[in-house]
mmCIF file of C-alpha atoms in Angstrom:
data_model
loop_
_atom_site.group_PDB
_atom_site.id
_atom_site.type_symbol
_atom_site.label_atom_id
_atom_site.label_comp_id
_atom_site.label_asym_id
_atom_site.label_seq_id
_atom_site.Cartn_x
_atom_site.Cartn_y
_atom_site.Cartn_z
ATOM 1 C CA MET S 1 -0.268 0.014 0.080
ATOM 2 C CA LEU S 2 0.984 3.756 -0.763
ATOM 3 C CA ASN S 3 -0.870 5.470 1.414
ATOM 4 C CA ASP S 4 2.371 6.107 4.039
ATOM 5 C CA PHE S 5 4.181 6.960 1.132
ATOM 6 C CA GLU S 6 5.938 10.598 1.376
ATOM 7 C CA PHE S 7 5.922 12.022 -2.154
ATOM 8 C CA GLY S 8 7.374 15.260 -0.555
ATOM 9 C CA ASN S 9 7.547 17.916 -3.015
ATOM 10 C CA ALA S 10 8.561 15.453 -5.882
ATOM 11 C CA ASP S 11 7.559 16.897 -9.808
ATOM 12 C CA ILE S 12 9.201 14.430 -11.630
ATOM 13 C CA LEU S 13 8.454 11.001 -12.773
ATOM 14 C CA PHE S 14 10.505 8.494 -14.194
ATOM 15 C CA THR S 15 8.519 5.332 -15.080
ATOM 16 C CA ASP S 16 9.411 1.806 -16.700
ATOM 17 C CA VAL S 17 6.647 0.762 -19.413
ATOM 18 C CA ASP S 18 6.840 -3.146 -19.902
ATOM 19 C CA ASP S 19 4.417 -4.441 -16.789
ATOM 20 C CA THR S 20 4.498 -1.302 -15.140
ATOM 21 C CA LEU S 21 2.554 0.805 -17.377
ATOM 22 C CA THR S 22 1.431 -2.172 -19.327
ATOM 23 C CA THR S 23 -0.969 -4.812 -18.113
ATOM 24 C CA ALA S 24 -0.855 -8.134 -20.301
ATOM 25 C CA GLY S 25 0.642 -5.918 -23.160
ATOM 26 C CA GLN S 26 -1.932 -3.759 -23.065
ATOM 27 C CA LEU S 27 -2.458 -0.011 -22.126
ATOM 28 C CA LEU S 28 -5.134 0.558 -19.662
ATOM 29 C CA PRO S 29 -7.783 3.248 -19.840
ATOM 30 C CA GLU S 30 -7.240 3.747 -16.587
ATOM 31 C CA THR S 31 -3.260 3.791 -16.731
ATOM 32 C CA TYR S 32 -2.983 6.179 -19.542
ATOM 33 C CA LEU S 33 -5.504 8.604 -17.879
ATOM 34 C CA ALA S 34 -3.363 8.387 -14.580
ATOM 35 C CA ILE S 35 -0.519 9.664 -16.738
ATOM 36 C CA CYS S 36 -2.283 12.527 -18.386
ATOM 37 C CA ARG S 37 -3.424 13.586 -14.872
ATOM 38 C CA LEU S 38 -0.226 13.407 -13.805
ATOM 39 C CA ALA S 39 0.891 15.644 -16.573
ATOM 40 C CA ALA S 40 -1.779 18.303 -15.828
ATOM 41 C CA ALA S 41 -0.854 18.693 -12.319
ATOM 42 C CA GLY S 42 2.520 19.740 -13.335
ATOM 43 C CA ILE S 43 4.462 16.204 -13.155
ATOM 44 C CA ARG S 44 7.063 15.437 -15.773
ATOM 45 C CA VAL S 45 6.827 12.220 -16.625
ATOM 46 C CA ILE S 46 9.377 10.517 -18.657
ATOM 47 C CA PRO S 47 9.334 6.644 -19.458
ATOM 48 C CA VAL S 48 12.319 4.998 -18.869
ATOM 49 C CA THR S 49 12.397 1.578 -20.978
ATOM 50 C CA GLY S 50 13.904 -0.900 -22.509
ATOM 51 C CA GLY S 51 11.741 -0.906 -25.870
ATOM 52 C CA CYS S 52 12.875 0.074 -28.810
ATOM 53 C CA ALA S 53 13.409 3.360 -30.698
ATOM 54 C CA GLY S 54 10.558 2.665 -32.923
ATOM 55 C CA TRP S 55 8.138 2.437 -29.628
ATOM 56 C CA CYS S 56 9.731 5.510 -28.473
ATOM 57 C CA ASP S 57 9.061 7.162 -31.360
ATOM 58 C CA GLN S 58 5.001 6.953 -30.886
ATOM 59 C CA ILE S 59 5.234 7.516 -27.282
ATOM 60 C CA ILE S 60 6.946 11.371 -27.207
ATOM 61 C CA ARG S 61 4.709 12.256 -30.462
ATOM 62 C CA THR S 62 1.598 10.899 -28.467
ATOM 63 C CA TRP S 63 1.693 10.846 -25.119
ATOM 64 C CA PRO S 64 1.736 14.000 -22.447
ATOM 65 C CA VAL S 65 5.470 13.114 -21.445
ATOM 66 C CA THR S 66 8.161 15.758 -21.194
ATOM 67 C CA ALA S 67 10.944 12.786 -22.651
ATOM 68 C CA VAL S 68 11.058 9.249 -23.378
ATOM 69 C CA ILE S 69 14.079 7.316 -22.740
ATOM 70 C CA GLY S 70 14.900 4.342 -24.560
ATOM 71 C CA GLU S 71 16.633 0.788 -25.171
ATOM 72 C CA GLY S 72 17.907 0.621 -21.864
ATOM 73 C CA GLY S 73 19.549 4.037 -21.463
ATOM 74 C CA ALA S 74 20.968 3.764 -24.807
ATOM 75 C CA PHE S 75 19.104 7.675 -25.683
ATOM 76 C CA TYR S 76 16.380 9.846 -24.621
ATOM 77 C CA ALA S 77 13.928 12.000 -27.314
ATOM 78 C CA GLU S 78 12.237 15.338 -26.501
ATOM 79 C CA ARG S 79 9.372 16.944 -28.384
ATOM 80 C CA THR S 80 10.982 20.476 -29.461
ATOM 81 C CA ALA S 81 7.568 21.308 -31.248
ATOM 82 C CA PRO S 82 4.371 19.837 -31.903
ATOM 83 C CA MET S 83 5.323 17.555 -34.490
ATOM 84 C CA THR S 84 9.189 17.913 -34.006
ATOM 85 C CA VAL S 85 11.569 14.896 -32.556
ATOM 86 C CA ARG S 86 15.214 15.326 -30.855
ATOM 87 C CA TRP S 87 17.060 12.289 -30.186
ATOM 88 C CA HIS S 88 19.936 11.968 -28.051
ATOM 89 C CA TYR S 89 22.378 9.362 -28.185
ATOM 90 C CA TRP S 90 24.713 8.082 -25.691
ATOM 91 C CA ASP S 91 27.483 8.326 -27.709
ATOM 92 C CA ASN S 92 26.902 8.737 -31.349
ATOM 93 C CA GLU S 93 23.859 6.744 -33.828
ATOM 94 C CA SER S 94 26.870 5.210 -36.373
ATOM 95 C CA SER S 95 29.159 3.489 -33.450
ATOM 96 C CA HIS S 96 26.012 2.211 -31.749
ATOM 97 C CA ARG S 97 25.003 0.755 -34.691
ATOM 98 C CA GLU S 98 28.604 -0.818 -34.961
ATOM 99 C CA ASP S 99 28.206 -2.130 -31.694
ATOM 100 C CA GLN S 100 24.884 -3.710 -32.665
ATOM 101 C CA ALA S 101 26.357 -5.444 -35.276
ATOM 102 C CA ARG S 102 28.748 -7.219 -33.301
ATOM 103 C CA ILE S 103 26.204 -8.119 -30.863
ATOM 104 C CA LEU S 104 23.832 -9.649 -33.460
ATOM 105 C CA ALA S 105 26.165 -11.670 -34.656
ATOM 106 C CA ALA S 106 27.384 -13.004 -31.167
ATOM 107 C CA VAL S 107 23.600 -13.932 -30.488
ATOM 108 C CA ALA S 108 23.643 -15.769 -33.783
ATOM 109 C CA SER S 109 26.921 -17.990 -33.114
ATOM 110 C CA LEU S 110 25.676 -18.981 -30.100
ATOM 111 C CA LYS S 111 26.163 -22.542 -29.157
ATOM 112 C CA LEU S 112 23.153 -23.710 -27.408
ATOM 113 C CA ASP S 113 20.781 -26.987 -27.708
ATOM 114 C CA PHE S 114 17.936 -23.884 -28.555
ATOM 115 C CA GLU S 115 17.409 -21.598 -30.566
ATOM 116 C CA PRO S 116 17.438 -17.775 -29.082
ATOM 117 C CA LYS S 117 15.080 -15.610 -30.819
ATOM 118 C CA LEU S 118 15.405 -11.866 -31.331
ATOM 119 C CA ALA S 119 12.430 -9.686 -30.070
ATOM 120 C CA GLY S 120 9.723 -9.054 -32.854
ATOM 121 C CA ASP S 121 10.904 -5.197 -32.453
ATOM 122 C CA GLN S 122 14.390 -5.798 -33.280
ATOM 123 C CA ALA S 123 14.081 -4.273 -36.775
ATOM 124 C CA PHE S 124 13.099 -0.969 -34.920
ATOM 125 C CA ARG S 125 16.022 -0.840 -32.151
ATOM 126 C CA THR S 126 19.072 1.316 -33.289
ATOM 127 C CA VAL S 127 21.736 0.211 -30.197
ATOM 128 C CA ASP S 128 21.029 -2.634 -28.412
ATOM 129 C CA VAL S 129 19.580 -6.355 -28.985
ATOM 130 C CA ALA S 130 16.724 -7.851 -27.587
ATOM 131 C CA VAL S 131 16.513 -11.568 -27.172
ATOM 132 C CA ASP S 132 12.823 -12.689 -26.684
ATOM 133 C CA TYR S 133 12.129 -15.096 -23.500
ATOM 134 C CA ASN S 134 8.861 -13.804 -22.054
ATOM 135 C CA GLN S 135 6.803 -12.044 -24.914
ATOM 136 C CA GLN S 136 6.025 -14.229 -27.807
ATOM 137 C CA GLU S 137 8.753 -16.962 -26.764
ATOM 138 C CA SER S 138 8.865 -18.765 -23.483
ATOM 139 C CA LEU S 139 12.425 -19.742 -22.231
ATOM 140 C CA ASN S 140 13.043 -21.398 -18.783
ATOM 141 C CA VAL S 141 15.075 -19.879 -16.297
ATOM 142 C CA GLN S 142 17.860 -22.335 -17.073
ATOM 143 C CA GLN S 143 18.049 -21.164 -20.947
ATOM 144 C CA VAL S 144 17.808 -17.629 -19.787
ATOM 145 C CA ALA S 145 20.942 -18.102 -17.832
ATOM 146 C CA GLN S 146 22.498 -20.153 -20.138
ATOM 147 C CA ILE S 147 22.389 -17.024 -22.985
ATOM 148 C CA HIS S 148 23.034 -14.379 -20.011
ATOM 149 C CA ASP S 149 25.880 -15.887 -18.814
ATOM 150 C CA ALA S 150 27.280 -16.796 -22.512
ATOM 151 C CA LEU S 151 26.926 -13.077 -23.589
ATOM 152 C CA LYS S 152 28.356 -11.613 -20.527
ATOM 153 C CA ALA S 153 31.299 -13.486 -20.684
ATOM 154 C CA GLN S 154 32.373 -11.886 -24.625
ATOM 155 C CA GLY S 155 31.960 -8.387 -22.615
ATOM 156 C CA PHE S 156 28.859 -7.321 -23.511
ATOM 157 C CA ASN S 157 26.139 -5.500 -20.894
ATOM 158 C CA VAL S 158 23.249 -8.239 -20.008
ATOM 159 C CA ARG S 159 20.150 -7.535 -18.154
ATOM 160 C CA GLU S 160 16.484 -9.083 -18.009
ATOM 161 C CA SER S 161 13.628 -7.141 -18.588
ATOM 162 C CA SER S 162 9.818 -8.476 -17.809
ATOM 163 C CA ILE S 163 10.265 -10.095 -21.312
ATOM 164 C CA HIS S 164 13.620 -9.695 -23.045
ATOM 165 C CA ILE S 165 17.365 -10.153 -22.650
ATOM 166 C CA ASN S 166 18.670 -7.048 -23.480
ATOM 167 C CA ILE S 167 22.387 -6.805 -24.779
ATOM 168 C CA TRP S 168 24.181 -3.690 -24.970
ATOM 169 C CA GLN S 169 27.902 -2.495 -25.395
ATOM 170 C CA GLY S 170 28.905 0.816 -23.889
ATOM 171 C CA ASP S 171 28.876 2.436 -20.187
ATOM 172 C CA PHE S 172 24.943 3.409 -20.219
ATOM 173 C CA ASP S 173 22.138 2.146 -18.388
ATOM 174 C CA LYS S 174 18.887 3.190 -17.406
ATOM 175 C CA SER S 175 19.965 5.362 -14.606
ATOM 176 C CA THR S 176 22.801 6.915 -15.872
ATOM 177 C CA MET S 177 20.725 8.294 -18.815
ATOM 178 C CA ALA S 178 18.097 9.547 -16.528
ATOM 179 C CA MET S 179 20.944 11.586 -14.946
ATOM 180 C CA ARG S 180 21.471 12.956 -18.240
ATOM 181 C CA VAL S 181 18.055 14.014 -18.870
ATOM 182 C CA GLY S 182 17.997 15.490 -15.262
ATOM 183 C CA ARG S 183 21.326 17.629 -16.442
ATOM 184 C CA ASP S 184 20.755 18.433 -20.082
ATOM 185 C CA LEU S 185 16.962 18.667 -20.554
ATOM 186 C CA LEU S 186 15.758 19.366 -16.857
ATOM 187 C CA GLY S 187 18.915 21.688 -15.766
ATOM 188 C CA LEU S 188 19.282 19.824 -12.631
ATOM 189 C CA ASN S 189 22.554 18.636 -10.534
ATOM 190 C CA PRO S 190 22.310 14.661 -9.360
ATOM 191 C CA GLN S 191 21.172 15.927 -6.290
ATOM 192 C CA ALA S 192 18.383 17.969 -6.905
ATOM 193 C CA LEU S 193 17.393 15.005 -9.399
ATOM 194 C CA ARG S 194 17.155 12.592 -6.869
ATOM 195 C CA GLN S 195 15.018 15.071 -4.290
ATOM 196 C CA ARG S 196 12.472 15.986 -7.130
ATOM 197 C CA SER S 197 12.064 12.431 -8.474
ATOM 198 C CA VAL S 198 10.153 9.203 -7.887
ATOM 199 C CA PHE S 199 10.796 6.704 -10.028
ATOM 200 C CA ILE S 200 8.005 3.261 -10.285
ATOM 201 C CA GLY S 201 9.568 0.107 -11.963
ATOM 202 C CA ASP S 202 8.767 -4.082 -11.816
ATOM 203 C CA ALA S 203 11.590 -6.002 -13.044
ATOM 204 C CA PRO S 204 15.676 -6.701 -11.913
ATOM 205 C CA ASN S 205 16.745 -4.065 -14.954
ATOM 206 C CA ASP S 206 15.534 -1.536 -12.892
ATOM 207 C CA GLU S 207 17.615 -2.133 -9.882
ATOM 208 C CA CYS S 208 19.928 0.595 -11.254
ATOM 209 C CA MET S 209 16.825 3.012 -10.922
ATOM 210 C CA PHE S 210 15.783 1.722 -7.401
ATOM 211 C CA GLY S 211 19.402 2.048 -6.752
ATOM 212 C CA ASN S 212 19.859 5.676 -7.263
ATOM 213 C CA PHE S 213 16.225 7.313 -6.502
ATOM 214 C CA PRO S 214 15.309 6.909 -3.096
ATOM 215 C CA LEU S 215 11.726 7.694 -3.772
ATOM 216 C CA SER S 216 11.186 4.630 -5.612
ATOM 217 C CA ILE S 217 8.086 2.407 -6.039
ATOM 218 C CA GLY S 218 7.131 -1.082 -7.424
ATOM 219 C CA VAL S 219 4.337 -2.599 -8.687
ATOM 220 C CA ALA S 220 3.157 -5.673 -7.386
ATOM 221 C CA ASN S 221 4.189 -8.028 -9.679
ATOM 222 C CA ILE S 222 7.929 -7.265 -8.886
ATOM 223 C CA ARG S 223 7.548 -9.377 -5.508
ATOM 224 C CA LYS S 224 8.483 -12.312 -7.813
ATOM 225 C CA HIS S 225 12.161 -10.796 -8.496
ATOM 226 C CA LEU S 226 12.457 -9.430 -4.913
ATOM 227 C CA PRO S 227 14.957 -12.616 -3.987
ATOM 228 C CA VAL S 228 17.138 -12.029 -6.757
ATOM 229 C CA MET S 229 17.321 -8.359 -6.518
ATOM 230 C CA THR S 230 20.274 -6.042 -4.633
ATOM 231 C CA HIS S 231 18.367 -2.805 -5.185
ATOM 232 C CA GLN S 232 14.988 -2.865 -3.910
ATOM 233 C CA PRO S 233 11.840 -0.219 -4.125
ATOM 234 C CA VAL S 234 11.199 1.315 -1.160
ATOM 235 C CA ALA S 235 7.490 0.933 -1.680
ATOM 236 C CA ILE S 236 5.363 -1.579 -3.508
ATOM 237 C CA ALA S 237 1.553 -0.910 -4.765
ATOM 238 C CA SER S 238 -1.056 -3.359 -3.770
ATOM 239 C CA GLN S 239 -1.950 -3.665 -7.573
ATOM 240 C CA PRO S 240 0.287 -5.088 -10.478
ATOM 241 C CA SER S 241 1.051 -3.291 -13.569
ATOM 242 C CA GLY S 242 -0.912 -0.436 -14.818
ATOM 243 C CA LEU S 243 -3.196 -0.716 -12.005
ATOM 244 C CA GLY S 244 -0.493 -0.498 -9.778
ATOM 245 C CA PHE S 245 0.472 2.365 -11.635
ATOM 246 C CA ALA S 246 -2.695 4.287 -11.391
ATOM 247 C CA GLU S 247 -2.627 3.595 -7.706
ATOM 248 C CA MET S 248 0.808 5.639 -7.318
ATOM 249 C CA ALA S 249 -0.751 8.562 -9.420
ATOM 250 C CA ASP S 250 -3.907 8.540 -7.113
ATOM 251 C CA ALA S 251 -1.735 8.600 -4.233
ATOM 252 C CA TRP S 252 0.114 11.423 -5.436
ATOM 253 C CA LEU S 253 -2.150 13.393 -6.280
ATOM 254 C CA GLN S 254 -4.258 13.058 -3.260
ATOM 255 C CA GLN S 255 -0.933 13.857 -1.375
ATOM 256 C CA ARG S 256 -0.753 17.351 -3.465
ATOM 257 C CA THR S 257 -4.478 18.541 -3.358
ATOM 258 C CA ALA S 258 -3.927 17.913 0.623
ATOM 259 C CA SER S 259 -0.555 20.004 0.347
ATOM 260 C CA GLY S 260 -1.921 22.744 -1.882
ATOM 261 C CA LEU S 261 0.037 21.704 -4.738
ATOM 262 C CA SER S 262 -3.829 20.289 -6.692
ATOM 263 C CA GLN S 263 -3.177 23.188 -9.568
ATOM 264 C CA ALA S 264 -0.163 22.649 -11.877
ATOM 265 C CA ASP S 265 3.171 23.271 -10.630
ATOM 266 C CA THR S 266 4.150 25.925 -13.103
ATOM 267 C CA ARG S 267 8.105 25.888 -11.659
ATOM 268 C CA ARG S 268 10.730 25.457 -14.034
ATOM 269 C CA ALA S 269 13.733 22.851 -13.136
#
């Protein structure tokens, strides 16, 4: 339950997408309404997803969000005008593409007694590689571990979301790109960003965010992952996935109303 969670003066929300905003792969009406209500109250909403660049393009163009971080921290996109999107890569797109080609070759050359399948959205990724283990494919824990360990041994970064095994090359993750967004887009130093931000997520690949942001929340479906997580959320919603997100939004907005912040907070970062 989130009744006792203190949101304080936070006015920025970083949120995971798969199984945090989505419920069984769908964005429920009450979840999207919760995003809209938060944005209308002056809270800057920034999705942080392992999802592909193609998905992020749709999100930044159509949702009431300030920015979107995609492919596990490889880039962020901002809307600079109603129909204009600007992309900011961790390094540069060409070097990321070269790394991606090496990862694809490494995945293709794995010697396993089963065939790993790339995620259905791989064609729309610009930086990382995603192997499907729990979306259209179904791999068991041992098979996921085999892929993880084999690619980790080759020097790649490997992390599991609730649906994909994400593989990338570089010193970025969700948290490091969130800090860059805070600095470059919001004009906040790391301490100020941590004080003014809430993070909500659901899976082990959110650990870097749970570890970096003191105001952290998990939706209820995170409970199954807690035994393998070093960094855990401070509080957990009673509802799973998108309903847990809506529960968090209700609690936050009620606190803002009680503290006199029910109207849009127009402070600039």
